[in-house]
mmCIF file of C-alpha atoms in Angstrom:
data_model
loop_
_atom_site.group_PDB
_atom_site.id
_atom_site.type_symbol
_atom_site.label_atom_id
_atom_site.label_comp_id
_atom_site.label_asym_id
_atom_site.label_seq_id
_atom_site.Cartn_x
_atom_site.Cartn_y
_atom_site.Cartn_z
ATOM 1 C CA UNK B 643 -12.527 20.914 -12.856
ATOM 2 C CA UNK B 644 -14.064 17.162 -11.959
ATOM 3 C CA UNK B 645 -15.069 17.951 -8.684
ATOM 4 C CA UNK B 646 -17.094 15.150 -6.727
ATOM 5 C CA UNK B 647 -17.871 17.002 -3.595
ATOM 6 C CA UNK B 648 -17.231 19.714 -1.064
ATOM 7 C CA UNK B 649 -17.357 19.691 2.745
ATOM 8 C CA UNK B 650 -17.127 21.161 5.870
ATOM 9 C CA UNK B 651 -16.557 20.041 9.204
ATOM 10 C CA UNK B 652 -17.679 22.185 12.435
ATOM 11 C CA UNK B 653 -14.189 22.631 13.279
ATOM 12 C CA UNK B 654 -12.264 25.357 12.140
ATOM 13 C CA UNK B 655 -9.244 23.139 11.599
ATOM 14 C CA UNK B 656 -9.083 18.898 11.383
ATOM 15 C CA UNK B 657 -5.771 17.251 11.286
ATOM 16 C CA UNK B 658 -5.533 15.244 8.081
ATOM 17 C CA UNK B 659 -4.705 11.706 8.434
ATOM 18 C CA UNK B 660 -2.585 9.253 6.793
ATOM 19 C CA UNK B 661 -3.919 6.362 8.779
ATOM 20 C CA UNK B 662 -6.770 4.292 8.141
ATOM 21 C CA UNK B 663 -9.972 5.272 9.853
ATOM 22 C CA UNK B 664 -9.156 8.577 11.297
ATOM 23 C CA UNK B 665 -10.842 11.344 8.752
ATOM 24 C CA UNK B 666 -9.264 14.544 7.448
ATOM 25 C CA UNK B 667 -12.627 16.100 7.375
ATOM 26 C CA UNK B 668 -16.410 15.185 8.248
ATOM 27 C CA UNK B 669 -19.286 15.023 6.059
ATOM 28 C CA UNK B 670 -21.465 17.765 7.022
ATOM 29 C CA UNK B 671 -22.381 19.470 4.205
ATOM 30 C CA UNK B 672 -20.533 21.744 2.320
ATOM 31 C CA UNK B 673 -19.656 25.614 3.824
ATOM 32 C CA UNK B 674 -22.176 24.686 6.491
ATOM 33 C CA UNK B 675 -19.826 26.256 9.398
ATOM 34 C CA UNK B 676 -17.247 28.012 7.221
ATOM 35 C CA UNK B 677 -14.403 25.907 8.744
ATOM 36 C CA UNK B 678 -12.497 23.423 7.337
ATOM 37 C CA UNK B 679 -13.230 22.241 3.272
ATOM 38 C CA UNK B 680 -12.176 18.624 1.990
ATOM 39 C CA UNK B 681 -12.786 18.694 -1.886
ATOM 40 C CA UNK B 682 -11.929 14.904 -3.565
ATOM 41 C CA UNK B 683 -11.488 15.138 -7.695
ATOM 42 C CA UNK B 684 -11.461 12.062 -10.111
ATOM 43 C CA UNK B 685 -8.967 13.995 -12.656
ATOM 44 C CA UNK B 686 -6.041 14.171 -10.306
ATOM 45 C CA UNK B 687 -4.650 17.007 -9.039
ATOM 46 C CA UNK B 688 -4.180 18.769 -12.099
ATOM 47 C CA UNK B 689 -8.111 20.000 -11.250
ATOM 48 C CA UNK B 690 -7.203 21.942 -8.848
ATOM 49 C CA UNK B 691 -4.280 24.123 -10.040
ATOM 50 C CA UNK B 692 -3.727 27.350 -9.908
ATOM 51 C CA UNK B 693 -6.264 27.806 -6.703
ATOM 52 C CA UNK B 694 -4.270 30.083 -4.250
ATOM 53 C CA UNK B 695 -4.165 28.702 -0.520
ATOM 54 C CA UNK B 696 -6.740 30.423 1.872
ATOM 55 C CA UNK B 697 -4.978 30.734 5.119
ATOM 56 C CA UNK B 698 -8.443 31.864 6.872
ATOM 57 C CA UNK B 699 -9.923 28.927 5.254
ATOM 58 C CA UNK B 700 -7.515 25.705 4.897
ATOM 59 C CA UNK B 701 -8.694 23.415 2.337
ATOM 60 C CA UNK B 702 -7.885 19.354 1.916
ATOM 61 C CA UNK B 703 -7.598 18.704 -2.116
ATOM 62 C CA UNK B 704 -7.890 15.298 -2.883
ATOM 63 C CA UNK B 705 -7.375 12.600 -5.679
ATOM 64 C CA UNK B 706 -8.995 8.982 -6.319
ATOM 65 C CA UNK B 707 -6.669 6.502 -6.891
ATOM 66 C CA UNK B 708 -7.949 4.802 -10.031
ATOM 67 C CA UNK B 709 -5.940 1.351 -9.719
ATOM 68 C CA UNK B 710 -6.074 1.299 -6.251
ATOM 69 C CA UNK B 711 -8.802 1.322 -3.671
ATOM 70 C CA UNK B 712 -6.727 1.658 -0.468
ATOM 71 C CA UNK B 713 -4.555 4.840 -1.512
ATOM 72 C CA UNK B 714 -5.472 8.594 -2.314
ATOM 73 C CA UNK B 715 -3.498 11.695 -3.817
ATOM 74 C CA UNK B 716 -3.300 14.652 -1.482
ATOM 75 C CA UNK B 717 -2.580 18.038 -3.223
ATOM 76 C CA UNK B 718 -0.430 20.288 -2.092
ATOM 77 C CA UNK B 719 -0.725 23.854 -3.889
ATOM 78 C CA UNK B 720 2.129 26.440 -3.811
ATOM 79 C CA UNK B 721 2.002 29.541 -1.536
ATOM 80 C CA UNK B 722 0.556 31.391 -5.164
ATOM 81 C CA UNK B 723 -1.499 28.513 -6.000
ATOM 82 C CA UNK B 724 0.371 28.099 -9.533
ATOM 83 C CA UNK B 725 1.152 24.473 -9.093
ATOM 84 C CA UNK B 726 0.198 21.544 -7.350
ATOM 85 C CA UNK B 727 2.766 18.769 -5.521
ATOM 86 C CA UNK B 728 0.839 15.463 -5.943
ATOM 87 C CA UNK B 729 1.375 13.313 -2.718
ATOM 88 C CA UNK B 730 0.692 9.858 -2.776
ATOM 89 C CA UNK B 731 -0.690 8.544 0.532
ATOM 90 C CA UNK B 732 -1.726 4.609 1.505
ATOM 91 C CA UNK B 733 -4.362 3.805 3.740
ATOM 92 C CA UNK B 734 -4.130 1.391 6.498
ATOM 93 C CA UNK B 735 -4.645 -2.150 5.779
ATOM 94 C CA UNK B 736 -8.194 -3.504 5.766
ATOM 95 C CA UNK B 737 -9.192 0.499 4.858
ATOM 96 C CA UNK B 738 -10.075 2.142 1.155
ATOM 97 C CA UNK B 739 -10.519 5.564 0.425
ATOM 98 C CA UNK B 740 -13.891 6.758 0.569
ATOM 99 C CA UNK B 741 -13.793 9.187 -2.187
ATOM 100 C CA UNK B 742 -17.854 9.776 -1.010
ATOM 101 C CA UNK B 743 -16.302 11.518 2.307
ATOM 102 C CA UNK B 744 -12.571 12.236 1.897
ATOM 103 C CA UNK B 745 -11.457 9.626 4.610
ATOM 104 C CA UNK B 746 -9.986 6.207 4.692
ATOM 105 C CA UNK B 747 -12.831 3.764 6.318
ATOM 106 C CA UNK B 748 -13.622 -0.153 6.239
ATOM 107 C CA UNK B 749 -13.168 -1.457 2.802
ATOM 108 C CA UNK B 750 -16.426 -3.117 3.117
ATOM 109 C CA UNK B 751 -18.106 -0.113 3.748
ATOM 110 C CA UNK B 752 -16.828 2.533 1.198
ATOM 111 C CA UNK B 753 -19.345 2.538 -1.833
ATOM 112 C CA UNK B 754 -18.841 1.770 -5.660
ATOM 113 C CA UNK B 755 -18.446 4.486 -7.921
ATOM 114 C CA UNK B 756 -20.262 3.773 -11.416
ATOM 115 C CA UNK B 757 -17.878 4.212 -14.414
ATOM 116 C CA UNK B 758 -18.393 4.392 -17.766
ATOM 117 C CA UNK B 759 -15.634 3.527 -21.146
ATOM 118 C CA UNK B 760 -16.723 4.276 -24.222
ATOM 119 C CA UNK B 761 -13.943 2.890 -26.734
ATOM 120 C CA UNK B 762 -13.310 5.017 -30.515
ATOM 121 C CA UNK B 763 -12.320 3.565 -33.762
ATOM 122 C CA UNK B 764 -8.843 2.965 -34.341
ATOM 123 C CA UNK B 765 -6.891 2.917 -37.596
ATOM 124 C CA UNK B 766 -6.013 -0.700 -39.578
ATOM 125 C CA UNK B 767 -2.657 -0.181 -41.868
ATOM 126 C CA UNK B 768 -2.387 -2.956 -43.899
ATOM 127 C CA UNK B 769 1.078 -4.656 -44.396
ATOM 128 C CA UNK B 770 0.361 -7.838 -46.322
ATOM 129 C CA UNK B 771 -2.827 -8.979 -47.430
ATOM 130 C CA UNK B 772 -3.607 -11.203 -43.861
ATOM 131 C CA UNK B 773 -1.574 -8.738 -41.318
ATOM 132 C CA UNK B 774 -2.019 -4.769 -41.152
ATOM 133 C CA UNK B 775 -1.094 -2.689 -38.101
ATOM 134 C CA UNK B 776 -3.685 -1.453 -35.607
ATOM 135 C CA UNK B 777 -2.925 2.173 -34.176
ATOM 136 C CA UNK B 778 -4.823 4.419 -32.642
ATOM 137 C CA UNK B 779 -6.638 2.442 -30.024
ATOM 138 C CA UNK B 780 -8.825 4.792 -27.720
ATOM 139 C CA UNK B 781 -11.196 4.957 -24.740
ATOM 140 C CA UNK B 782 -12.182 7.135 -22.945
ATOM 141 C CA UNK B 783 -13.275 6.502 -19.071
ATOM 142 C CA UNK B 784 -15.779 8.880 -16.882
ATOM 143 C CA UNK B 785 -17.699 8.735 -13.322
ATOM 144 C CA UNK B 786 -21.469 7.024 -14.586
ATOM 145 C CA UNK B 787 -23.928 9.785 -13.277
ATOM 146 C CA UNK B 788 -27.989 9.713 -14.388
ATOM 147 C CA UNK B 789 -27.301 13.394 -14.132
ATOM 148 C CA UNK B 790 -24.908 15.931 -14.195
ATOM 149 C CA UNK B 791 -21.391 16.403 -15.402
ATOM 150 C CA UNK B 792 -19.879 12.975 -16.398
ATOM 151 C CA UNK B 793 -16.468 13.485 -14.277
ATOM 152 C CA UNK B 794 -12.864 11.752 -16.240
ATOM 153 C CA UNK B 795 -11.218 9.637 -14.324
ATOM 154 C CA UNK B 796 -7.308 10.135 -14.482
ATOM 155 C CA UNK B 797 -4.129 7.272 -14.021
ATOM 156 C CA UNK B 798 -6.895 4.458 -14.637
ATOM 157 C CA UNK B 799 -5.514 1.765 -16.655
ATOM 158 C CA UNK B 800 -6.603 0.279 -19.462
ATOM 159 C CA UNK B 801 -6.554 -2.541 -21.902
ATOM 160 C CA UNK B 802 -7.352 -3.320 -24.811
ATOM 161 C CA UNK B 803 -7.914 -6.506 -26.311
ATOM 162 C CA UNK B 804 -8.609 -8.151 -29.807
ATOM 163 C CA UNK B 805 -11.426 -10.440 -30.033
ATOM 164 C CA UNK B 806 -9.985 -13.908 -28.834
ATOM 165 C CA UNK B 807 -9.199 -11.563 -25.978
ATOM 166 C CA UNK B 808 -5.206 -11.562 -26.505
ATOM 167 C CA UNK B 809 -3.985 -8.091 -25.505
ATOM 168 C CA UNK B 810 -2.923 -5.559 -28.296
ATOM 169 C CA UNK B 811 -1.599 -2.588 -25.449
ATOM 170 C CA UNK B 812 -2.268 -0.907 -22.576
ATOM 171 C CA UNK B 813 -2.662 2.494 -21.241
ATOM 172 C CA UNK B 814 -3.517 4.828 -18.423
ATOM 173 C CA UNK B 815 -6.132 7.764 -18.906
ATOM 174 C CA UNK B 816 -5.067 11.855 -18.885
ATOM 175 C CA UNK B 817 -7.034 14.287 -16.850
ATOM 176 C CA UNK B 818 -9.304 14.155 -19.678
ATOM 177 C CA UNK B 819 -10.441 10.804 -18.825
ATOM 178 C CA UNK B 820 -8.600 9.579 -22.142
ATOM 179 C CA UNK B 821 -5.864 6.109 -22.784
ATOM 180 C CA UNK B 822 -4.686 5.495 -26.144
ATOM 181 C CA UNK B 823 -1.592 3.220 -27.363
ATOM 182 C CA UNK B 824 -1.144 1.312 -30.458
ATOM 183 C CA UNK B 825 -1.013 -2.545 -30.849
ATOM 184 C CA UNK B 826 2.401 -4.015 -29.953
ATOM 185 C CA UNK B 827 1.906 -6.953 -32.930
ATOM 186 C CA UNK B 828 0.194 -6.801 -36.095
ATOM 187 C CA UNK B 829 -2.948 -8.104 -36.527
ATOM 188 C CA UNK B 830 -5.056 -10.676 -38.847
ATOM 189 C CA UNK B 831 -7.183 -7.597 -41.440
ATOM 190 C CA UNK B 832 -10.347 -9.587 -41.865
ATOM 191 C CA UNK B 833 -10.114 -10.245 -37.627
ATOM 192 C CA UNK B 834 -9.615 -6.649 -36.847
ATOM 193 C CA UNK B 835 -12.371 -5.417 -39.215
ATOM 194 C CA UNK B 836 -15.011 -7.753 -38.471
ATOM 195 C CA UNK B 837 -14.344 -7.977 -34.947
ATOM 196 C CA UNK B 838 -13.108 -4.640 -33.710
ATOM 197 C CA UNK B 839 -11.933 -4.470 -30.263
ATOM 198 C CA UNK B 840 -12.321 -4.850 -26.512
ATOM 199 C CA UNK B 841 -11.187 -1.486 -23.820
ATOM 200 C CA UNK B 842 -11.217 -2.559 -20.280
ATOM 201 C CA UNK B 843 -11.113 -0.883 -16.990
ATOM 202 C CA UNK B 844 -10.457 -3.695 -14.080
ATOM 203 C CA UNK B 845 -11.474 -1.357 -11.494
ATOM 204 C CA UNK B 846 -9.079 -0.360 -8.351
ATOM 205 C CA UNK B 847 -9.881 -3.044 -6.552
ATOM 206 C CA UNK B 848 -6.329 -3.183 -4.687
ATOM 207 C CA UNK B 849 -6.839 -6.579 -1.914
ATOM 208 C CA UNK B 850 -8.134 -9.524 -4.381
ATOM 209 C CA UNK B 851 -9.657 -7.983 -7.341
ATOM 210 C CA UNK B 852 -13.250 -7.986 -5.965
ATOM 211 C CA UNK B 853 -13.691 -5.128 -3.949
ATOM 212 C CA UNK B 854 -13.622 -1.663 -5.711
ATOM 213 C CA UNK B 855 -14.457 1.648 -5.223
ATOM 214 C CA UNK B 856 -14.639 2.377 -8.877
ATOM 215 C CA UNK B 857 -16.253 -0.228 -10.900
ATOM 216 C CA UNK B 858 -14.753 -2.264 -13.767
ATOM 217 C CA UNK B 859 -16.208 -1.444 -17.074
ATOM 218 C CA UNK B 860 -15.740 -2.663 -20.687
ATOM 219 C CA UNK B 861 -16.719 -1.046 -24.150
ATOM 220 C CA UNK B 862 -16.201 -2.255 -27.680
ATOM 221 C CA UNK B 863 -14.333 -0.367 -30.126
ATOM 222 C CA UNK B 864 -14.289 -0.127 -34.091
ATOM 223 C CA UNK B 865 -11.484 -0.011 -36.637
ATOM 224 C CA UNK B 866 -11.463 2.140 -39.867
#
């Protein structure tokens, strides 16, 4: 389970919001009053399946938006906790999600989360003896921690690129943190080879491209 944080709020019940800088729960540290719990994960709801719903204690599961800054996922287990309805909910404009407290605030003010891509080696088929077909392309994309588990980030896209930077395909990561497509055109051998290829993550910056909440990140990737 890619859990970033748990916490509690004095309260023994907050109303949730689906505005912009009202917050579903406080940041108070986690169990601290045995009230109210807010958990946000980066692998999408999936994480938290199969958790049964404590009536005494009424949680808020939560998932990052990894294309878009100003939106969230709210989970919504079943009365057994055997499955989870994913609920897609927009902050208010000029507010992001601040995955650091489980509230939408002032996009200026909610913090970057450090990613990391690391891109794998994808196959080269050859077809002629100038063009072969590249499959296989792979990255995979985590939270960047010093320490600690290194969380996947889910429903981030990616892209990947050859090396004059002309796109070969895009995809979106699993709850494993993983995207993987093959290259829409064929490809020049002695290019591929030589100069492998590019995986970028643009971030989720979702109001001009330069504010994000998760960082942009590229890697390079090999061919075999």
């Amino acid at each position: 389970m890619t859990r970033i944080a748990r916490w509690a709020t004095a309260a023994a019940a907050v109303v949730a919001s689906l505005g912009a800088f009202a917050a579903p729960a406080s940041a108070v540290g986690p169990d601290q009053y045995g009230g109210y719990d807010t958990e946000v994960f980066t692998a999408g709801c999936q994480s938290a399946a199969g958790r049964a719903p404590d009536a005494h204690q009424p949680r808020d599961l939560l998932a990052i938006d990894a294309d878009n800054a100003a939106a969230f996922y709210r989970c919504n287990p079943s009365t057994d906790g055997a499955a989870v309805q994913q609920e897609r909910v927009n902050c208010a404009p000029g507010a992001y999600f601040d995955w650091t407290r489980g509230l939408c605030g002032p996009a200026a003010k909610v913090p970057e989360m450090g990613t990391r891509l690391t891109a794998g080696r994808a196959r080269l088929s050859p077809q002629s003896l100038t063009a072969a077909k590249l499959t296989g392309l792979n990255a995979t994309l985590v939270r960047d921690r010093n320490d600690g588990p290194q969380d996947a980030i889910w429903n981030a896209t990616v892209t990947f690129k050859d090396r004059a930077g002309k796109v070969l395909c895009v995809a979106r990561t699993n709850t494993a943190g993983r995207a993987s497509c093959d290259a829409a055109r064929p490809v020049s051998t002695t290019a591929a080879v030589l100069g492998g290829y590019t995986a970028e993550y643009a971030g989720n910056g979702s109001v001009n491209g330069k504010l994000n909440t998760l960082a942009p990140v590229t890697a390079r990737g090999g061919v075999r």
